[in-house]
Coordinates of C-alpha atoms in Angstrom, one line a residue:
Chain A
M273 CA -3.1 3.9 -5.7
H274 CA -6.5 3.1 -3.9
P275 CA -5.6 2.4 0.0
A276 CA -8.0 -0.6 0.6
F277 CA -8.4 -0.7 4.3
S278 CA -8.4 -4.6 4.4
I279 CA -4.7 -4.5 2.7
I280 CA -3.6 -1.6 5.3
F281 CA -5.0 -3.4 8.1
F282 CA -3.3 -6.7 7.0
T283 CA 0.1 -5.3 6.4
T284 CA -0.2 -3.5 9.8
A285 CA -1.5 -6.1 12.0
S286 CA 0.7 -8.9 10.4
G287 CA 3.8 -6.8 10.6
L288 CA 3.2 -6.4 14.1
G289 CA 2.4 -10.0 14.9
Y290 CA 5.5 -11.4 12.9
G291 CA 7.8 -8.8 14.7
L292 CA 6.5 -10.1 18.1
A293 CA 6.8 -13.7 17.1
A294 CA 10.5 -13.1 15.7
M295 CA 11.4 -11.6 19.1
L296 CA 9.8 -14.3 20.9
G297 CA 11.3 -16.9 18.7
L298 CA 14.7 -15.3 19.5
G299 CA 14.1 -16.0 23.1
V300 CA 14.2 -12.6 24.4
L301 CA 11.1 -13.2 27.0
D302 CA 11.3 -15.4 30.0
P303 CA 9.5 -18.6 29.2
A304 CA 8.7 -19.2 32.7
S305 CA 6.3 -16.3 32.7
L306 CA 2.8 -16.6 31.7
S307 CA 3.0 -13.3 29.9
T308 CA 5.4 -14.9 27.3
G309 CA 2.5 -17.4 26.4
I310 CA -0.1 -14.7 26.2
A311 CA 2.6 -12.7 24.1
Y312 CA 2.4 -15.8 21.7
L313 CA -1.4 -15.8 21.5
L314 CA -1.3 -12.2 20.7
A315 CA 1.2 -12.7 17.9
L316 CA -0.9 -15.6 16.3
G317 CA -4.0 -13.5 16.7
L318 CA -2.6 -10.6 14.9
I319 CA -1.0 -12.7 12.3
G320 CA -4.4 -14.8 11.8
A321 CA -6.5 -11.4 11.7
G322 CA -4.2 -9.7 9.3
L323 CA -4.4 -12.8 6.9
L324 CA -7.9 -13.2 7.2
S325 CA -8.5 -9.4 6.5
S326 CA -6.4 -9.8 3.4
T327 CA -8.8 -12.2 2.0
L328 CA -11.5 -9.7 2.5
H329 CA -10.9 -7.9 -0.8
L330 CA -10.9 -10.9 -2.8
G331 CA -13.6 -11.3 -5.6
N332 CA -13.7 -15.0 -5.0
P333 CA -12.3 -15.8 -1.4
Q334 CA -13.5 -19.4 -1.6
R335 CA -10.8 -20.1 -4.1
A336 CA -8.0 -18.4 -2.1
W337 CA -6.3 -21.8 -1.7
R338 CA -5.2 -21.6 -5.2
A339 CA -3.0 -18.8 -4.5
L340 CA -0.4 -21.3 -3.0
T341 CA 0.4 -22.8 -6.2
Q342 CA 2.4 -20.2 -8.1
W343 CA 5.2 -19.6 -5.8
R344 CA 7.8 -20.0 -8.7
S345 CA 6.8 -16.7 -10.1
S346 CA 4.4 -14.8 -7.8
W347 CA 5.6 -12.9 -4.6
L348 CA 1.9 -13.0 -3.6
S349 CA 1.9 -16.6 -3.6
R350 CA 5.3 -16.9 -1.9
E351 CA 3.8 -14.8 0.9
G352 CA 0.9 -17.3 1.2
V353 CA 3.1 -20.3 1.3
M354 CA 5.5 -18.7 3.8
A355 CA 2.7 -17.5 5.9
I356 CA 1.4 -21.0 6.2
L357 CA 4.8 -22.7 6.8
T358 CA 5.5 -19.8 9.4
F359 CA 2.6 -21.0 11.5
I360 CA 4.3 -24.5 12.0
P361 CA 7.2 -23.4 14.2
L362 CA 5.3 -20.6 15.7
V363 CA 2.6 -23.2 17.0
V364 CA 5.1 -25.5 18.3
S365 CA 6.8 -22.4 20.1
A366 CA 3.5 -21.3 21.4
W367 CA 2.7 -24.6 22.6
A368 CA 6.0 -24.9 24.6
A369 CA 5.7 -21.5 26.2
L370 CA 1.9 -22.0 27.2
F371 CA 2.0 -25.7 28.4
E372 CA 5.7 -26.3 29.0
R373 CA 6.7 -23.1 30.1
S374 CA 10.0 -23.5 28.0
Y375 CA 11.7 -22.1 25.1
L376 CA 12.6 -24.4 22.4
P377 CA 15.6 -22.7 20.5
L378 CA 15.3 -24.5 17.2
P379 CA 11.6 -24.0 16.4
G380 CA 12.1 -20.6 17.8
V381 CA 14.9 -19.5 15.5
I382 CA 13.5 -21.1 12.5
G383 CA 10.2 -19.3 13.4
A384 CA 11.9 -16.0 13.7
V385 CA 13.7 -16.4 10.3
L386 CA 10.3 -17.4 8.7
C387 CA 8.7 -14.5 10.0
A388 CA 11.2 -12.3 8.4
I389 CA 10.8 -14.1 4.9
T390 CA 7.0 -13.7 5.1
V391 CA 7.3 -10.0 5.7
Y392 CA 9.8 -9.8 3.0
C393 CA 7.5 -11.5 0.6
T394 CA 4.6 -9.0 1.5
A395 CA 7.0 -6.1 0.9
M396 CA 8.1 -7.6 -2.5
I397 CA 4.7 -7.9 -3.8
Y398 CA 4.8 -4.1 -4.0
A399 CA 8.3 -3.5 -4.7
S400 CA 8.2 -5.9 -7.7
L401 CA 5.6 -3.9 -9.5
K402 CA 7.3 -1.7 -12.2
S403 CA 4.1 0.1 -12.9
V404 CA 4.1 1.7 -9.7
Q405 CA 7.5 3.4 -9.5
A406 CA 7.4 4.7 -5.8
W407 CA 7.5 1.0 -4.7
G408 CA 10.2 -0.3 -6.9
T409 CA 13.0 0.2 -4.6
R410 CA 15.2 -2.1 -2.3
L411 CA 14.2 0.4 0.5
T412 CA 10.6 -0.9 0.4
P413 CA 11.4 -4.4 1.9
V414 CA 13.8 -2.6 4.2
C415 CA 11.2 -0.5 5.6
Y416 CA 8.6 -3.4 6.1
L417 CA 11.1 -5.4 7.9
L418 CA 12.4 -2.6 10.2
F419 CA 8.8 -1.6 10.9
A420 CA 7.7 -5.2 11.8
A421 CA 11.0 -5.5 13.9
A422 CA 10.3 -2.2 15.6
G423 CA 6.6 -3.0 16.4
G424 CA 7.6 -6.6 17.7
A425 CA 10.2 -5.0 20.0
T426 CA 7.8 -2.4 21.4
L427 CA 5.4 -5.1 22.2
A428 CA 8.0 -7.3 23.7
T429 CA 8.9 -4.2 25.8
F430 CA 5.3 -4.5 27.2
F431 CA 5.5 -8.1 27.9
A432 CA 8.9 -7.7 29.5
L433 CA 7.3 -5.2 31.9
C434 CA 4.5 -7.8 32.7
G435 CA 7.1 -9.8 34.3
A436 CA 8.7 -11.7 31.4
G437 CA 12.3 -10.4 30.9
A438 CA 14.8 -7.6 30.9
V439 CA 13.0 -4.4 30.4
R440 CA 15.8 -2.0 29.9
S441 CA 17.5 -3.9 26.9
M442 CA 14.2 -4.6 25.4
A443 CA 13.2 -0.9 25.4
F444 CA 16.7 0.1 24.1
A445 CA 16.3 -2.3 21.3
A446 CA 12.9 -1.0 20.5
I447 CA 14.2 2.5 20.3
V448 CA 17.0 1.5 18.0
L449 CA 14.7 -0.4 15.8
I450 CA 12.3 2.4 15.5
A451 CA 14.9 4.9 14.6
A452 CA 16.3 2.6 12.0
A453 CA 12.8 2.0 10.5
W454 CA 12.2 5.8 10.1
I455 CA 15.7 6.5 8.8
A456 CA 14.9 4.0 6.0
K457 CA 11.4 5.2 5.6
L458 CA 12.4 8.9 5.4
R459 CA 15.0 8.0 2.7
W460 CA 12.2 5.9 0.9
R461 CA 9.9 9.3 1.1
D462 CA 12.8 11.5 -0.3
R463 CA 13.3 9.2 -3.2
L464 CA 9.4 9.2 -3.9
L465 CA 9.4 13.1 -3.8
A466 CA 12.7 13.6 -5.9
M467 CA 11.7 10.9 -8.6
E468 CA 11.5 11.7 -12.2
P469 CA 8.6 9.9 -13.6
L470 CA 9.5 6.7 -15.6
S471 CA 6.5 7.0 -17.8
T472 CA 4.8 10.1 -19.3
P473 CA 1.9 10.8 -21.1
E474 CA 4.1 11.3 -24.1
S475 CA 5.8 7.8 -23.7
A476 CA 2.3 6.2 -22.9
T477 CA 0.8 7.3 -26.1
G478 CA 4.0 7.3 -28.1
L479 CA 3.0 10.7 -29.3
G480 CA 6.0 12.6 -27.7
S481 CA 7.6 13.0 -31.2
I482 CA 4.9 15.3 -32.2
G483 CA 4.7 17.5 -29.1
K484 CA 3.4 17.7 -25.5
V485 CA 0.6 15.3 -24.9
A486 CA -2.6 16.3 -22.9
L487 CA -5.8 14.3 -22.3
L488 CA -8.6 16.1 -24.0
E489 CA -11.4 13.4 -23.2
R490 CA -11.6 10.3 -20.9
P491 CA -13.1 7.2 -22.5
H492 CA -16.1 7.4 -20.2
V493 CA -17.4 10.6 -18.3
T494 CA -17.9 8.4 -15.0
E495 CA -15.2 6.8 -12.9
N496 CA -14.2 3.1 -13.7
Y497 CA -12.3 0.3 -12.0
L498 CA -8.9 1.6 -13.3
T499 CA -9.6 5.1 -12.1
R500 CA -10.8 4.0 -8.7
E501 CA -8.2 1.4 -8.0
M502 CA -5.1 3.4 -9.3
G503 CA -6.1 7.1 -9.2
F504 CA -7.0 7.5 -5.6
R505 CA -6.1 11.2 -4.6
I506 CA -7.7 12.2 -1.1
A507 CA -4.8 11.4 0.8
R508 CA -2.2 12.9 -1.7
K509 CA -3.9 16.1 -1.1
H510 CA -2.9 16.1 2.7
A511 CA 0.2 13.9 2.1
A512 CA 2.8 16.3 4.0
K513 CA 0.5 16.5 6.9
L514 CA -0.3 12.8 7.1
A515 CA 3.4 12.2 6.6
R516 CA 4.3 14.3 9.7
L517 CA 1.3 12.6 11.6
A518 CA 2.7 8.9 10.7
F519 CA 6.3 10.2 11.9
G520 CA 5.1 11.7 15.0
L521 CA 2.7 8.7 16.0
G522 CA 4.9 6.0 14.8
G523 CA 8.3 7.6 15.8
I524 CA 8.6 10.4 18.1
V525 CA 5.9 9.3 20.7
P526 CA 6.7 5.7 21.1
V527 CA 10.5 6.6 21.1
L528 CA 9.7 9.2 23.9
L529 CA 7.6 6.9 25.8
L530 CA 10.4 4.1 25.5
V531 CA 12.9 6.4 26.9
A532 CA 10.7 7.1 29.8
I533 CA 10.5 3.2 30.5
L534 CA 14.3 3.0 30.1
V535 CA 14.7 5.7 32.9
A536 CA 11.9 4.4 35.2
G537 CA 12.5 0.8 34.8
Q538 CA 9.9 -1.6 36.0
G539 CA 6.6 -0.2 37.5
A540 CA 3.0 0.5 36.8
I541 CA 3.7 3.8 35.0
S542 CA 6.1 1.9 32.8
I543 CA 3.2 -0.6 31.8
V544 CA 0.9 2.4 31.0
A545 CA 3.7 4.0 28.8
A546 CA 4.4 0.6 27.1
I547 CA 0.7 0.3 26.2
L548 CA 0.6 3.9 24.9
A549 CA 3.6 3.3 23.0
V550 CA 2.2 0.3 21.5
L551 CA -1.1 2.0 20.4
S552 CA 0.7 5.0 19.1
F553 CA 3.1 3.0 17.1
G554 CA 0.3 1.2 15.6
C555 CA -1.6 4.1 14.6
G556 CA 1.3 5.6 13.1
I557 CA 1.9 2.7 11.0
L558 CA -1.6 2.6 9.7
V559 CA -1.1 6.4 8.7
E560 CA 2.2 5.3 7.2
R561 CA 0.6 2.4 5.1
W562 CA -2.3 4.6 4.2
L563 CA 0.2 7.0 2.6
F564 CA 2.3 4.0 1.1
F565 CA -0.8 3.4 -1.1
A566 CA -2.3 7.0 -1.5
E567 CA 1.0 8.5 -2.5
A568 CA 2.1 6.0 -5.0
R569 CA 1.3 6.9 -8.6
H570 CA 0.4 4.2 -11.1
A571 CA 1.7 4.4 -14.9
V572 CA -1.9 3.9 -16.1
M573 CA -2.8 7.4 -14.9
N574 CA -0.7 8.8 -17.6
F575 CA -3.6 7.7 -19.9
Y576 CA -6.2 9.6 -17.6
G577 CA -4.5 13.0 -17.2
Q578 CA -3.6 12.5 -13.5
Chain B
M134 CA 1.5 -21.9 -14.9
T135 CA 2.0 -18.1 -14.4
S136 CA 5.7 -18.3 -15.6
L137 CA 5.9 -17.0 -19.2
P138 CA 6.6 -19.3 -22.1
S139 CA 10.3 -20.1 -22.1
L140 CA 10.9 -19.8 -25.9
P141 CA 9.6 -16.8 -28.1
T142 CA 6.1 -17.8 -29.2
P143 CA 6.1 -19.2 -32.7
K144 CA 3.1 -16.9 -33.5
K145 CA 2.7 -13.5 -31.9
L146 CA -1.1 -12.7 -32.8
G147 CA -1.8 -9.0 -31.8
L148 CA -3.4 -5.8 -33.2
V149 CA -2.0 -3.0 -35.2
I150 CA -3.9 0.5 -34.5
D151 CA -3.7 3.3 -36.9
L152 CA -3.6 6.5 -35.0
D153 CA -3.8 8.5 -38.2
V154 CA -7.0 6.9 -39.2
C155 CA -9.0 6.6 -36.0
V156 CA -11.9 8.9 -35.8
G157 CA -12.8 8.1 -32.3
C158 CA -16.3 6.8 -33.0
H159 CA -16.3 4.2 -30.2
A160 CA -17.6 1.5 -32.4
C161 CA -14.8 -0.9 -31.6
V162 CA -15.6 -0.4 -27.8
V163 CA -19.3 -1.0 -28.4
N164 CA -18.8 -4.2 -30.3
C165 CA -16.2 -5.4 -28.0
K166 CA -18.5 -5.1 -25.1
E167 CA -21.3 -6.6 -27.0
W168 CA -19.3 -9.6 -28.1
N169 CA -17.5 -10.4 -25.0
T170 CA -20.5 -9.9 -22.9
G171 CA -22.0 -13.1 -24.4
G172 CA -18.6 -14.7 -25.3
Y173 CA -15.7 -16.2 -23.2
G174 CA -16.2 -16.4 -19.8
S175 CA -18.5 -14.4 -17.5
A176 CA -20.6 -11.4 -18.8
L177 CA -19.1 -8.0 -18.6
S178 CA -21.3 -6.7 -16.0
D179 CA -22.3 -3.0 -15.5
Q180 CA -23.1 -1.5 -12.0
H181 CA -26.0 1.0 -11.9
P182 CA -26.2 1.1 -15.7
Y183 CA -29.3 3.5 -15.6
G184 CA -28.3 5.2 -12.5
A185 CA -26.3 8.5 -12.0
D186 CA -23.0 6.7 -11.4
V187 CA -22.8 4.4 -14.4
S188 CA -19.7 2.1 -14.3
G189 CA -18.8 -1.3 -15.9
A190 CA -16.1 -3.5 -17.1
W191 CA -14.8 -2.6 -20.6
L192 CA -12.0 -4.3 -22.4
N193 CA -11.3 -1.7 -24.7
R194 CA -11.5 2.0 -24.2
I195 CA -10.8 5.1 -26.3
H196 CA -9.1 8.2 -24.9
T197 CA -8.6 11.3 -26.9
F198 CA -5.5 13.3 -26.6
E199 CA -4.5 16.9 -27.6
V200 CA -0.9 17.0 -28.9
K201 CA 0.6 20.4 -29.1
P202 CA 3.6 20.6 -31.5
E203 CA 6.6 22.2 -30.1
G204 CA 7.4 24.5 -33.0
G205 CA 5.8 24.2 -36.3
E206 CA 7.2 25.3 -39.7
I207 CA 4.5 28.0 -40.5
V208 CA 2.8 30.4 -38.8
A209 CA -0.4 29.2 -36.8
E210 CA 0.7 25.6 -36.8
A211 CA 3.2 26.0 -33.9
G212 CA 1.2 25.8 -30.8
E213 CA -1.9 24.7 -32.5
A214 CA -3.3 21.4 -31.0
R215 CA -3.6 18.2 -33.0
I216 CA -6.3 15.8 -31.7
V217 CA -5.5 12.2 -31.7
H218 CA -8.1 9.4 -30.8
F219 CA -6.4 6.7 -29.0
P220 CA -8.0 3.2 -28.6
K221 CA -6.5 1.0 -26.1
S222 CA -6.8 -2.6 -25.1
C223 CA -4.6 -5.4 -24.0
L224 CA -1.2 -5.3 -25.9
H225 CA -0.5 -9.1 -25.1
C226 CA 3.1 -8.3 -24.1
E227 CA 5.8 -10.7 -24.6
D228 CA 7.0 -9.8 -21.1
A229 CA 3.8 -9.7 -19.4
P230 CA 4.0 -8.6 -15.8
C231 CA 0.3 -9.3 -15.3
V232 CA 0.9 -13.0 -15.8
T233 CA 3.9 -13.6 -13.5
V234 CA 2.3 -11.8 -10.6
C235 CA -0.9 -14.0 -10.5
P236 CA -0.8 -16.3 -7.7
T237 CA -3.4 -18.8 -8.7
G238 CA -2.1 -19.7 -12.2
A239 CA -5.4 -18.1 -13.6
S240 CA -3.4 -15.5 -15.8
Y241 CA -1.3 -17.0 -18.6
K242 CA 0.4 -16.4 -21.9
R243 CA -0.3 -18.9 -24.4
A244 CA 2.9 -20.7 -25.7
E245 CA 1.4 -21.2 -29.2
D246 CA 0.2 -17.8 -30.3
G247 CA 1.1 -15.5 -27.4
I248 CA -2.6 -14.6 -26.3
V249 CA -2.7 -13.6 -22.8
L250 CA -5.8 -14.9 -21.2
V251 CA -7.3 -15.4 -17.5
D252 CA -9.0 -18.9 -16.5
E253 CA -11.9 -17.4 -14.7
E254 CA -12.5 -20.8 -12.9
K255 CA -8.9 -20.3 -11.1
C256 CA -9.1 -16.5 -10.8
I257 CA -9.6 -15.1 -7.1
G258 CA -10.1 -11.6 -8.0
C259 CA -7.2 -10.2 -6.0
G260 CA -6.6 -7.6 -8.5
L261 CA -2.6 -7.8 -8.4
C262 CA -2.6 -8.4 -12.3
A263 CA -4.6 -5.1 -12.9
W264 CA -1.9 -3.3 -10.6
A265 CA 1.0 -4.8 -12.4
C266 CA -0.3 -3.7 -16.0
P267 CA 1.0 -0.3 -16.8
Y268 CA -1.6 0.0 -19.4
G269 CA -4.6 -0.5 -17.7
A270 CA -5.8 -3.4 -19.9
R271 CA -7.6 -5.4 -17.2
E272 CA -10.6 -4.6 -15.2
M273 CA -12.2 -6.4 -12.5
D274 CA -15.8 -7.7 -13.2
L275 CA -17.5 -6.6 -9.9
A276 CA -20.3 -9.0 -10.4
A277 CA -18.4 -12.1 -11.0
G278 CA -15.4 -11.3 -8.9
V279 CA -12.9 -12.2 -11.7
M280 CA -10.3 -10.2 -13.9
K281 CA -11.6 -9.5 -17.3
K282 CA -9.4 -8.6 -20.2
C283 CA -9.1 -8.7 -23.9
T284 CA -8.9 -12.4 -25.4
L285 CA -8.2 -11.2 -28.9
C286 CA -11.6 -12.7 -29.5
I287 CA -10.1 -16.1 -29.1
D288 CA -13.6 -17.4 -29.6
R289 CA -13.8 -15.8 -33.2
I290 CA -10.4 -16.2 -34.5
Y291 CA -10.2 -20.0 -34.4
N292 CA -13.9 -20.3 -35.0
E293 CA -14.4 -22.5 -38.1
T294 CA -18.2 -22.0 -38.0
F295 CA -17.5 -18.4 -39.1
E296 CA -17.0 -17.2 -42.6
E297 CA -13.2 -16.5 -43.1
V298 CA -13.8 -12.8 -43.2
D299 CA -15.3 -12.8 -39.7
R300 CA -12.3 -14.8 -38.1
I301 CA -11.0 -11.6 -36.7
P302 CA -11.5 -10.0 -33.5
A303 CA -14.9 -8.0 -33.0
C304 CA -13.2 -4.6 -32.7
V305 CA -11.3 -5.2 -36.0
R306 CA -14.3 -6.3 -37.9
T307 CA -16.3 -3.5 -37.0
C308 CA -14.1 -0.4 -37.4
P309 CA -15.7 1.5 -40.1
A310 CA -12.4 3.5 -40.6
N311 CA -10.1 0.6 -40.9
A312 CA -8.0 1.7 -38.2
R313 CA -7.7 -1.7 -36.7
H314 CA -5.8 -4.5 -38.1
F315 CA -5.2 -8.2 -36.6
G316 CA -2.6 -10.4 -37.6
D317 CA 0.7 -12.5 -36.8
L318 CA 3.5 -10.0 -35.9
A319 CA 6.1 -12.8 -35.6
D320 CA 5.8 -13.4 -39.4
P321 CA 7.8 -10.4 -41.1
N322 CA 5.7 -11.1 -44.3
S323 CA 2.3 -10.6 -42.8
A324 CA 0.2 -7.6 -43.8
V325 CA 0.5 -6.3 -40.0
S326 CA 4.2 -6.6 -40.0
I327 CA 4.6 -4.9 -43.2
M328 CA 2.4 -2.1 -42.1
V329 CA 4.4 -1.6 -38.8
A330 CA 7.8 -1.6 -40.8
E331 CA 6.6 0.8 -43.3
R332 CA 4.8 3.4 -41.0
G333 CA 7.4 3.1 -38.0
G334 CA 5.0 1.2 -35.7
I335 CA 5.8 1.9 -32.0
D336 CA 5.6 0.3 -28.6
L337 CA 3.6 1.9 -25.8
M338 CA 5.7 2.8 -22.7
P339 CA 8.7 0.8 -24.0
E340 CA 10.6 2.0 -20.7
Q341 CA 8.2 -0.4 -18.7
G342 CA 10.1 -3.5 -20.3
T343 CA 6.9 -5.4 -21.1
R344 CA 7.6 -5.7 -24.9
P345 CA 4.1 -5.4 -26.3
V346 CA 2.8 -7.3 -29.3
N347 CA 0.3 -4.8 -30.3
K348 CA 1.8 -1.8 -32.2
Y349 CA 0.4 1.6 -32.9
L350 CA 1.1 3.5 -36.0
P351 CA 1.8 7.1 -35.3
P352 CA -0.3 9.8 -37.1
R353 CA 1.2 10.8 -40.5
P354 CA 3.1 14.3 -40.8
R355 CA 0.7 17.1 -41.3
K356 CA 1.1 19.0 -44.6
P357 CA 1.8 22.5 -44.0
L358 CA -1.2 24.8 -44.6
S359 CA 1.0 26.8 -47.4
A360 CA 1.4 23.7 -49.3
I361 CA -2.2 22.9 -49.3
A362 CA -3.3 26.7 -50.2
S363 CA -1.9 26.5 -53.6
M364 CA -3.8 23.7 -54.4
L365 CA -6.9 25.3 -53.6
H366 CA -9.0 27.3 -56.3
E367 CA -10.3 30.6 -55.3
A368 CA -14.2 30.5 -55.4
E369 CA -14.6 33.4 -57.6
D370 CA -12.1 32.4 -60.3
T371 CA -14.3 31.1 -63.2
A372 CA -11.8 31.8 -66.1
D373 CA -11.3 28.3 -67.0
A374 CA -15.2 27.6 -67.4
K375 CA -16.3 26.4 -71.1
G376 CA -19.2 25.8 -73.1
F377 CA -22.6 26.4 -71.4
F378 CA -21.0 27.1 -68.0
A379 CA -18.9 29.9 -69.7
W380 CA -22.1 31.3 -71.3
L381 CA -24.1 31.0 -68.0
D382 CA -21.2 32.5 -66.0
G383 CA -21.3 35.5 -68.6
M384 CA -25.1 36.0 -68.6
L385 CA -25.2 35.9 -64.7
D386 CA -22.3 38.5 -64.6
R387 CA -24.5 40.8 -66.7
L388 CA -27.5 40.6 -64.5

C-alpha cells in the first residue's frame, strides 16, 4: 500500500495527542501547575494538526463534513464523529486546567475513554479491510491503542518533570506501555511475515484449475491509480532494516532514556532525556506507520503480477 | 446510505465474461472509456495524455495471463503455456465492501437491481472504497477528485430513447467476439444464468466473501493435439481428387 505522508503524519500526531489527552483525563498531572495547561494545549494541537492533515489527501476536502453521516456502517465515519465528540470533554478539561487550575474528574474520564474509542476507530478503518490481509487482525487496534498510550505516557513524563507531577511513576508507566506496545507490534509483524496469502493469482483469475497463473501483460504499459495506490514497493525492499530502525527509535532508545529518568529523578538532565525520548519515540512511530502501509500487500496486486 | 440493501435485490444485473472467447482486443476498454467520459458523472480524465508518463481513469481493463498446465495428457502440452485474456471491471458484489466503508453515503448499492454506484456530488475522494475493493474496480479521477467505477452503463440500459438492441452496456455492445454478456443473474431462466449454469461460471476471489454478481466462464478444455492430428489431411495426399482436378493432378505429376 502507498504510504501517503498525510495519513502517516495524521495517525502519528493524533495518536500522540490522544494518548497525552487520555493521560491528562486520568488526572495523572497536577492541575495546579501551568505545565498541565500547556500539556492540554499540546494534546489539542497534535490532534487538530493530525485531523487537518488527514483532510489533505481528500479529492474534495470542502465536502469533508459529509463523512460524519455514515457512522452506522463506516469506521472512517465513526472516527470522524468520535473525533468531534472527543473535543467536547477535552476542551472543558483544558479550560479547567488553564483557567481554573483544577481537574474535573467527570469530563476527564469521559475524555480519556473517548480518546481511546477514537484511536480504536482509526485502527479499525484498516483492520476492517479484508482486501489488505496484513491489517485484518485484532492486533492492529491493540497496537494503535498501546502506541497511543505509550506516546501519551512519555509526553506526560516530560510534563511531570516540568513540575506537574510524580516523575518516577509516570516514567515507569511509560516504560511498561512502550514495552507492551512493542510486544504487540512484534507479534503483529510475525503474523505478517508468516502469513499464507488469502488470495492468489489463481483465485483472483479463477484459472487455478488449469494450472499456475502468471501475468503476461498489464492492461497498460504505464502505472495507474491502482498500482500507485496499492502497489508501492520502495520500503518493502528495505523492510527488515526499517523495522529494526522503528524498534530502536520507538522502543529501545526511549526506554533507555526513561530508565535514566527513573534513576535520576527530577533535574535538568532528566528534562533533556524526556525531550529526546519523545522525539525518538515520535520518529520511531513515523517509521512504524510508514512500514504499516508499505509492507501491506493488497489483493488487487494479484492481477498485476506483484 | 452506505449500508447494503437488507434483502437480496429482486434483480441482479451484471455481466458474464467468456474467457474462452475473449481475444484481448481492448475494444470494450476503449468503448467503455468513450461512453463513460461523456456519460454519467464527471469525465474520465487522463493525466499527461501526450507525455511520457500517460495515465488516466479507466473503468474496464484487460489483463493477459499465461496459465501453465501442471501435467498434460500428451507430450508437449504439459508445461506449455496457455494465454488467457482477462477483462476486469466492477463485479457489482452482493456483499460489496466498497459500499459499507464509504464515510459519506456517496457509494451505494441499488436495492432494485443491485448496481453499485457512486454519487459524485457526495464523494469526498478519500479513496477508502478503492482500498476496500479486492478487484481494483474503482479508480480515482484525479481531475475531479471523485471515485469512478463501472455503472453497468446505467445511462444506456434504461434509456428508452435507444433502440432495444442498444440498451446494454457499451462494453457488451462493442465486443466483436461476443465474449461479454449482460443480463439478470437473479433470474434462473435468463440467457446469462443459463450460460453460467452450462459452462460452470465462477466467482473471482470467492475467499474475499464479496459474492460478486458478475461471473466468468472458464476457458473450455483444450483438445489434445493427437486428437486433432487425425482430422488433418496430409497436404500431399491427392488420392481422392476427382474429375478435372484428378486430370490436372496427373498432368502436373508428369511434368
